[in-house]
Short mmCIF file of C-alpha atoms in Angstrom, two decimals:
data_model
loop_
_atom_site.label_atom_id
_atom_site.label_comp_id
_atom_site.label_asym_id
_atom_site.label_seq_id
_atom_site.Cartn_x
_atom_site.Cartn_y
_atom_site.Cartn_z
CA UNK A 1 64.45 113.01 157.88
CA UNK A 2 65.81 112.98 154.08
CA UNK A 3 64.30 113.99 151.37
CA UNK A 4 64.77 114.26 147.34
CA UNK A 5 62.59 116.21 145.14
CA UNK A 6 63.45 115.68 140.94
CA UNK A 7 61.73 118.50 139.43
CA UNK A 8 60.83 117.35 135.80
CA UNK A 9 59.86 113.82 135.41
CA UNK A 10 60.60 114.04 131.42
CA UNK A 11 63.21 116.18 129.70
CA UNK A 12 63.22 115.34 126.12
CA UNK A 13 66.45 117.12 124.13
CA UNK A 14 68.09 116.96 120.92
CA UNK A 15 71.35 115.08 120.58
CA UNK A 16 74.38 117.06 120.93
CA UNK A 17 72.24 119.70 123.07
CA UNK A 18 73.27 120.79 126.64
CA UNK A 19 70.91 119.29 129.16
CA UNK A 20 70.49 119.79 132.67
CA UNK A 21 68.56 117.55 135.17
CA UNK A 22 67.26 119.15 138.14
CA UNK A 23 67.33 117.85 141.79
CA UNK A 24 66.89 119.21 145.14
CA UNK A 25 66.95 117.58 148.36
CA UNK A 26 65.96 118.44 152.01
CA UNK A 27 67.81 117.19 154.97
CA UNK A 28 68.57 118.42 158.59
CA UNK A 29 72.00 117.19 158.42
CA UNK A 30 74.87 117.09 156.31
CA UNK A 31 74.75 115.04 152.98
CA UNK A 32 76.05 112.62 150.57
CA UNK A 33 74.27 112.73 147.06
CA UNK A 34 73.86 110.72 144.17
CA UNK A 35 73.23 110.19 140.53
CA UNK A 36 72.41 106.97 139.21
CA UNK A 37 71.27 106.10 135.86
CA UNK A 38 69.19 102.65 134.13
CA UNK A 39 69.25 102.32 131.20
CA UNK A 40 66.19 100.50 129.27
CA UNK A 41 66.03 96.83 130.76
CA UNK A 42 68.74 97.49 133.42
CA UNK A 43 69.67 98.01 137.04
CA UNK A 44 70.75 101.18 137.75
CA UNK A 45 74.07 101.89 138.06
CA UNK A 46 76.06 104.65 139.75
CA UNK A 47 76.77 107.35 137.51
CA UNK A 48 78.86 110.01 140.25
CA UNK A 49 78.63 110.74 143.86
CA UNK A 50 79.40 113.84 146.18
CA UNK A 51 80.67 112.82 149.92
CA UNK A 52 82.78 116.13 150.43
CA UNK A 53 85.28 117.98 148.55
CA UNK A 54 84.98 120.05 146.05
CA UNK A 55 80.93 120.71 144.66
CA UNK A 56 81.96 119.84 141.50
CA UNK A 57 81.63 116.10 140.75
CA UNK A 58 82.38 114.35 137.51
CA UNK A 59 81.07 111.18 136.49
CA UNK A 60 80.57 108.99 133.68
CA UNK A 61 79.95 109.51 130.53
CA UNK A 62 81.26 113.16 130.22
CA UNK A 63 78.39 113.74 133.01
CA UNK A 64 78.62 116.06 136.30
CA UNK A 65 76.43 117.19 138.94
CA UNK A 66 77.36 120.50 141.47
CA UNK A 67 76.24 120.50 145.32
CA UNK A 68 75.30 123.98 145.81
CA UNK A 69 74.61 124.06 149.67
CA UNK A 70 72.35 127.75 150.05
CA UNK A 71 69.76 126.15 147.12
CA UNK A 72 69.93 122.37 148.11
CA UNK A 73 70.20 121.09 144.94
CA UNK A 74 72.29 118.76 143.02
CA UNK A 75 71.65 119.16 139.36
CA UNK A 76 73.55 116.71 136.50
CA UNK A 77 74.55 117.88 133.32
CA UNK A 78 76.35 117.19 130.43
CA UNK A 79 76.99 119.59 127.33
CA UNK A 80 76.49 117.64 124.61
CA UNK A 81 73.88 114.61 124.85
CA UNK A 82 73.76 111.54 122.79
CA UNK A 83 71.05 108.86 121.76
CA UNK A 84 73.00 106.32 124.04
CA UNK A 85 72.14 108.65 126.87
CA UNK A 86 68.20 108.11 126.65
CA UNK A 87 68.03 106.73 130.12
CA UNK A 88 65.66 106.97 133.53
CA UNK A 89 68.14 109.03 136.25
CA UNK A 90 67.74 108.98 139.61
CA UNK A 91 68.58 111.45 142.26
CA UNK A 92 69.82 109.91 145.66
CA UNK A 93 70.45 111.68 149.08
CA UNK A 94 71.96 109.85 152.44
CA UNK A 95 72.60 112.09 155.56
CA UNK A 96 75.45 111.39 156.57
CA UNK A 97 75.07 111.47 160.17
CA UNK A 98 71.78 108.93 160.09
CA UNK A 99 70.39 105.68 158.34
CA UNK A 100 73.29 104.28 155.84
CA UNK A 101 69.90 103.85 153.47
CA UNK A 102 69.50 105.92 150.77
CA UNK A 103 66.10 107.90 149.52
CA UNK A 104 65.46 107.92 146.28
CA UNK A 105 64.05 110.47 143.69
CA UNK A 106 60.67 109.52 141.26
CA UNK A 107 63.16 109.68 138.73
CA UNK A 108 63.91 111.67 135.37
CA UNK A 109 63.03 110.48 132.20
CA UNK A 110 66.00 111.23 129.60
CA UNK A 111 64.75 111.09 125.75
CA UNK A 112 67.23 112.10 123.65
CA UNK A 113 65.76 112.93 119.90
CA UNK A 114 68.02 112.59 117.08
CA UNK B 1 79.07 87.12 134.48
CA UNK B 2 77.14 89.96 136.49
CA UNK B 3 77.84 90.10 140.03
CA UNK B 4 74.74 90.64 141.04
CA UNK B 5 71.71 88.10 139.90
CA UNK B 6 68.14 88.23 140.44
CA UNK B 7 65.91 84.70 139.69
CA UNK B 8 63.34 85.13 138.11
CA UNK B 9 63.93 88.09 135.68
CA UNK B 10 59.76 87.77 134.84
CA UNK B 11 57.03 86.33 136.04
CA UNK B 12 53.37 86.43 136.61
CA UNK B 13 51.17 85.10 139.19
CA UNK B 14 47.59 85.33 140.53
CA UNK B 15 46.36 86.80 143.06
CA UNK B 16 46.67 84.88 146.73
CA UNK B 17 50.03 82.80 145.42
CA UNK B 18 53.07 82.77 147.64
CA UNK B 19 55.85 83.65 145.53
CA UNK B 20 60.02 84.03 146.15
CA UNK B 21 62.10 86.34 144.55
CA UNK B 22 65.73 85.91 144.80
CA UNK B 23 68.58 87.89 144.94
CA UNK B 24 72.57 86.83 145.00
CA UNK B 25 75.64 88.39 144.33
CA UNK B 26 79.35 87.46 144.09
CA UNK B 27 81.03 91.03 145.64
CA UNK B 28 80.67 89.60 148.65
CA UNK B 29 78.92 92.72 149.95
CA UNK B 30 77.60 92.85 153.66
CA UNK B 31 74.68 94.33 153.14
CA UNK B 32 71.74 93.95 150.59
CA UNK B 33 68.26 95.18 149.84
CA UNK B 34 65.53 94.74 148.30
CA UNK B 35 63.54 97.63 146.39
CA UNK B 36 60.42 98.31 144.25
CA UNK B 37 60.37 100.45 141.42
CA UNK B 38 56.58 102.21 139.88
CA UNK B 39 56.07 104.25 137.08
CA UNK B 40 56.53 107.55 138.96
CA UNK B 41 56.84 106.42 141.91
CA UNK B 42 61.31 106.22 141.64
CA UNK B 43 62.45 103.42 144.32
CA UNK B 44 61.11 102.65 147.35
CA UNK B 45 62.75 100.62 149.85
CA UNK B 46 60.93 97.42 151.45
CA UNK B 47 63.59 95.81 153.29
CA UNK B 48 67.43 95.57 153.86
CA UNK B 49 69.99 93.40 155.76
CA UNK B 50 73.16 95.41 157.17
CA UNK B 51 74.40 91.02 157.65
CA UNK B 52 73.25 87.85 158.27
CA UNK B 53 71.63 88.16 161.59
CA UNK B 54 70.40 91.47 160.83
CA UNK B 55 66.90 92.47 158.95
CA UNK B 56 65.05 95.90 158.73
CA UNK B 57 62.21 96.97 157.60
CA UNK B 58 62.39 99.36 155.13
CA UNK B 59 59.25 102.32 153.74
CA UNK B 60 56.62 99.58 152.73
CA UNK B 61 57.84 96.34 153.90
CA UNK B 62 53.73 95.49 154.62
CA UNK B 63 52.60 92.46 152.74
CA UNK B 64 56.45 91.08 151.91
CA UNK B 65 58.67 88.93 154.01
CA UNK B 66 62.35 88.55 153.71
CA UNK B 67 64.97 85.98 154.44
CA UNK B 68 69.14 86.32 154.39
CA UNK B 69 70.20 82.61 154.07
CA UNK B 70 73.80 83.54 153.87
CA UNK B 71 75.81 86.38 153.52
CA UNK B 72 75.08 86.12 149.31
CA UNK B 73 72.01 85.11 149.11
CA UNK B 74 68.85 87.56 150.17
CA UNK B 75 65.12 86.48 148.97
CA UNK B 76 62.07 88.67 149.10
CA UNK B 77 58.65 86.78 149.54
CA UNK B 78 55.13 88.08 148.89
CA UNK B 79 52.71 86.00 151.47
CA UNK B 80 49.32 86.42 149.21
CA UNK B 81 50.17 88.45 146.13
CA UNK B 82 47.66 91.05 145.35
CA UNK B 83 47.47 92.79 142.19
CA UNK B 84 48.59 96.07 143.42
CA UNK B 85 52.41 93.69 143.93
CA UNK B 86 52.82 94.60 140.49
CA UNK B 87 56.03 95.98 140.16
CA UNK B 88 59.78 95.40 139.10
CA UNK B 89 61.65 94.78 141.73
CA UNK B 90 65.19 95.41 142.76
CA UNK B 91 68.37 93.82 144.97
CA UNK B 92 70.99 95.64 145.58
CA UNK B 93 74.18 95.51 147.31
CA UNK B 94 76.66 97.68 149.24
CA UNK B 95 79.64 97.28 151.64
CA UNK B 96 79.75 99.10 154.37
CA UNK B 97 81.90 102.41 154.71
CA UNK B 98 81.38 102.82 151.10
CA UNK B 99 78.43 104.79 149.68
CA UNK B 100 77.72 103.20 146.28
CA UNK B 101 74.98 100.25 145.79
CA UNK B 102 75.16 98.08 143.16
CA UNK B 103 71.77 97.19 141.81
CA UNK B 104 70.85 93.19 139.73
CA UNK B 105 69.27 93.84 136.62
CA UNK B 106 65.15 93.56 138.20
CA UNK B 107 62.47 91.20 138.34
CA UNK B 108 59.24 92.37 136.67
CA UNK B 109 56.21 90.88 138.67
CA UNK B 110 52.82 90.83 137.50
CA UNK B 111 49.92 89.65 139.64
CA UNK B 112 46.68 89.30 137.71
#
């Protein structure tokens, strides 16, 4: 069994801030993980992905996540936010070895203040 | 023109209607689904279709139906619609041996 835990449902920052999004996930098996952002009125849309590699994944939007294996967790950030980033993100985990269908996060709620 | 379209985009019903949503797409993707999104609640899967001859239930498939009439074209139906349908709702698409899904823009439901 998967799981995917986002930690803070709401993060409200100032533009140009750092922020950091938190996700952890639980899963018997290996992993692939995901980031996927709507914006207001939108689908969501893939914003990066980890399959294997290297842990540190960059995506769009100057965003990137790192797959820390001992702490489970997958957290996105980006060093300097803007208003366009105010946004709902979604963390996303798929064991690799199991169901091709992803589980999906409650979701994070991005406000970015000017 | 987006690639993948969802009919209606709103729409409101009353409770004990049949109603269709529909979902098609133009990647020509093998495999779609069909999701519902609450406030707090993130997206939960009802049901997907790996192809055409091919449907799976997904967490909370009870109450909804599905049809795959063709390799585009993947409809979610809600038998009796109960207020508690209220949702938006989401196709999405994938091929498979990739990872990413590519999600329409929603359908927000509202059954009174």
């Amino acid at each position: 069994a998967q799981s995917v835990t986002q930690l803070d449902s709401q993060v409200p920052v100032f533009e140009e801030a750092p922020v950091e999004l938190r996700c952890n996930y639980s899963s018997s098996v290996s992993v692939y993980l995901f980031w996927y952002v709507q914006y207001p009125n939108q689908g969501l849309q893939l914003l990066l992905k980890y399959l294997s590699g290297s842990t540190l994944v960059k995506g769009i939007n100057g965003f990137e996540a790192e797959f820390n294996k001992s702490q489970t967790s997958f957290h996105l950030r980006k060093p300097s936010v803007h208003i366009s980033d105010t946004a709902e993100y979604f963390c996303a985990v798929r064991s690799a070895g199991g169901s091709y269908i992803p589980t999906f996060g409650r979701g994070t709620s991005l406000i970015v203040h000017p | 023109d987006a690639d993948v379209t969802q009919t209606p985009r709103n729409r409101i019903t009353k409770t004990g209607k049949r109603i269709m949503l529909e979902c098609s797409q133009t990647k020509g993707h093998d495999r779609m689904y069909w999701y519902r999104q609450d406030p707090g609640l993130g997206l939960r899967l009802i049901y997907y279709s790996f192809d055409v001859k091919d449907i799976n239930k997904g967490e909370i498939s009870d109450g909804y139906s599905v049809s795959r009439q063709a390799q585009a074209k993947f409809s979610l139906s809600l038998e009796s619609a109960i207020p508690n349908q209220t949702a938006l709702y989401f196709c999405a698409t994938s091929v498979s041996g990739q990872e990413t899904q590519y999600f329409g823009p929603g359908t927000r439901l509202l059954v009174l």
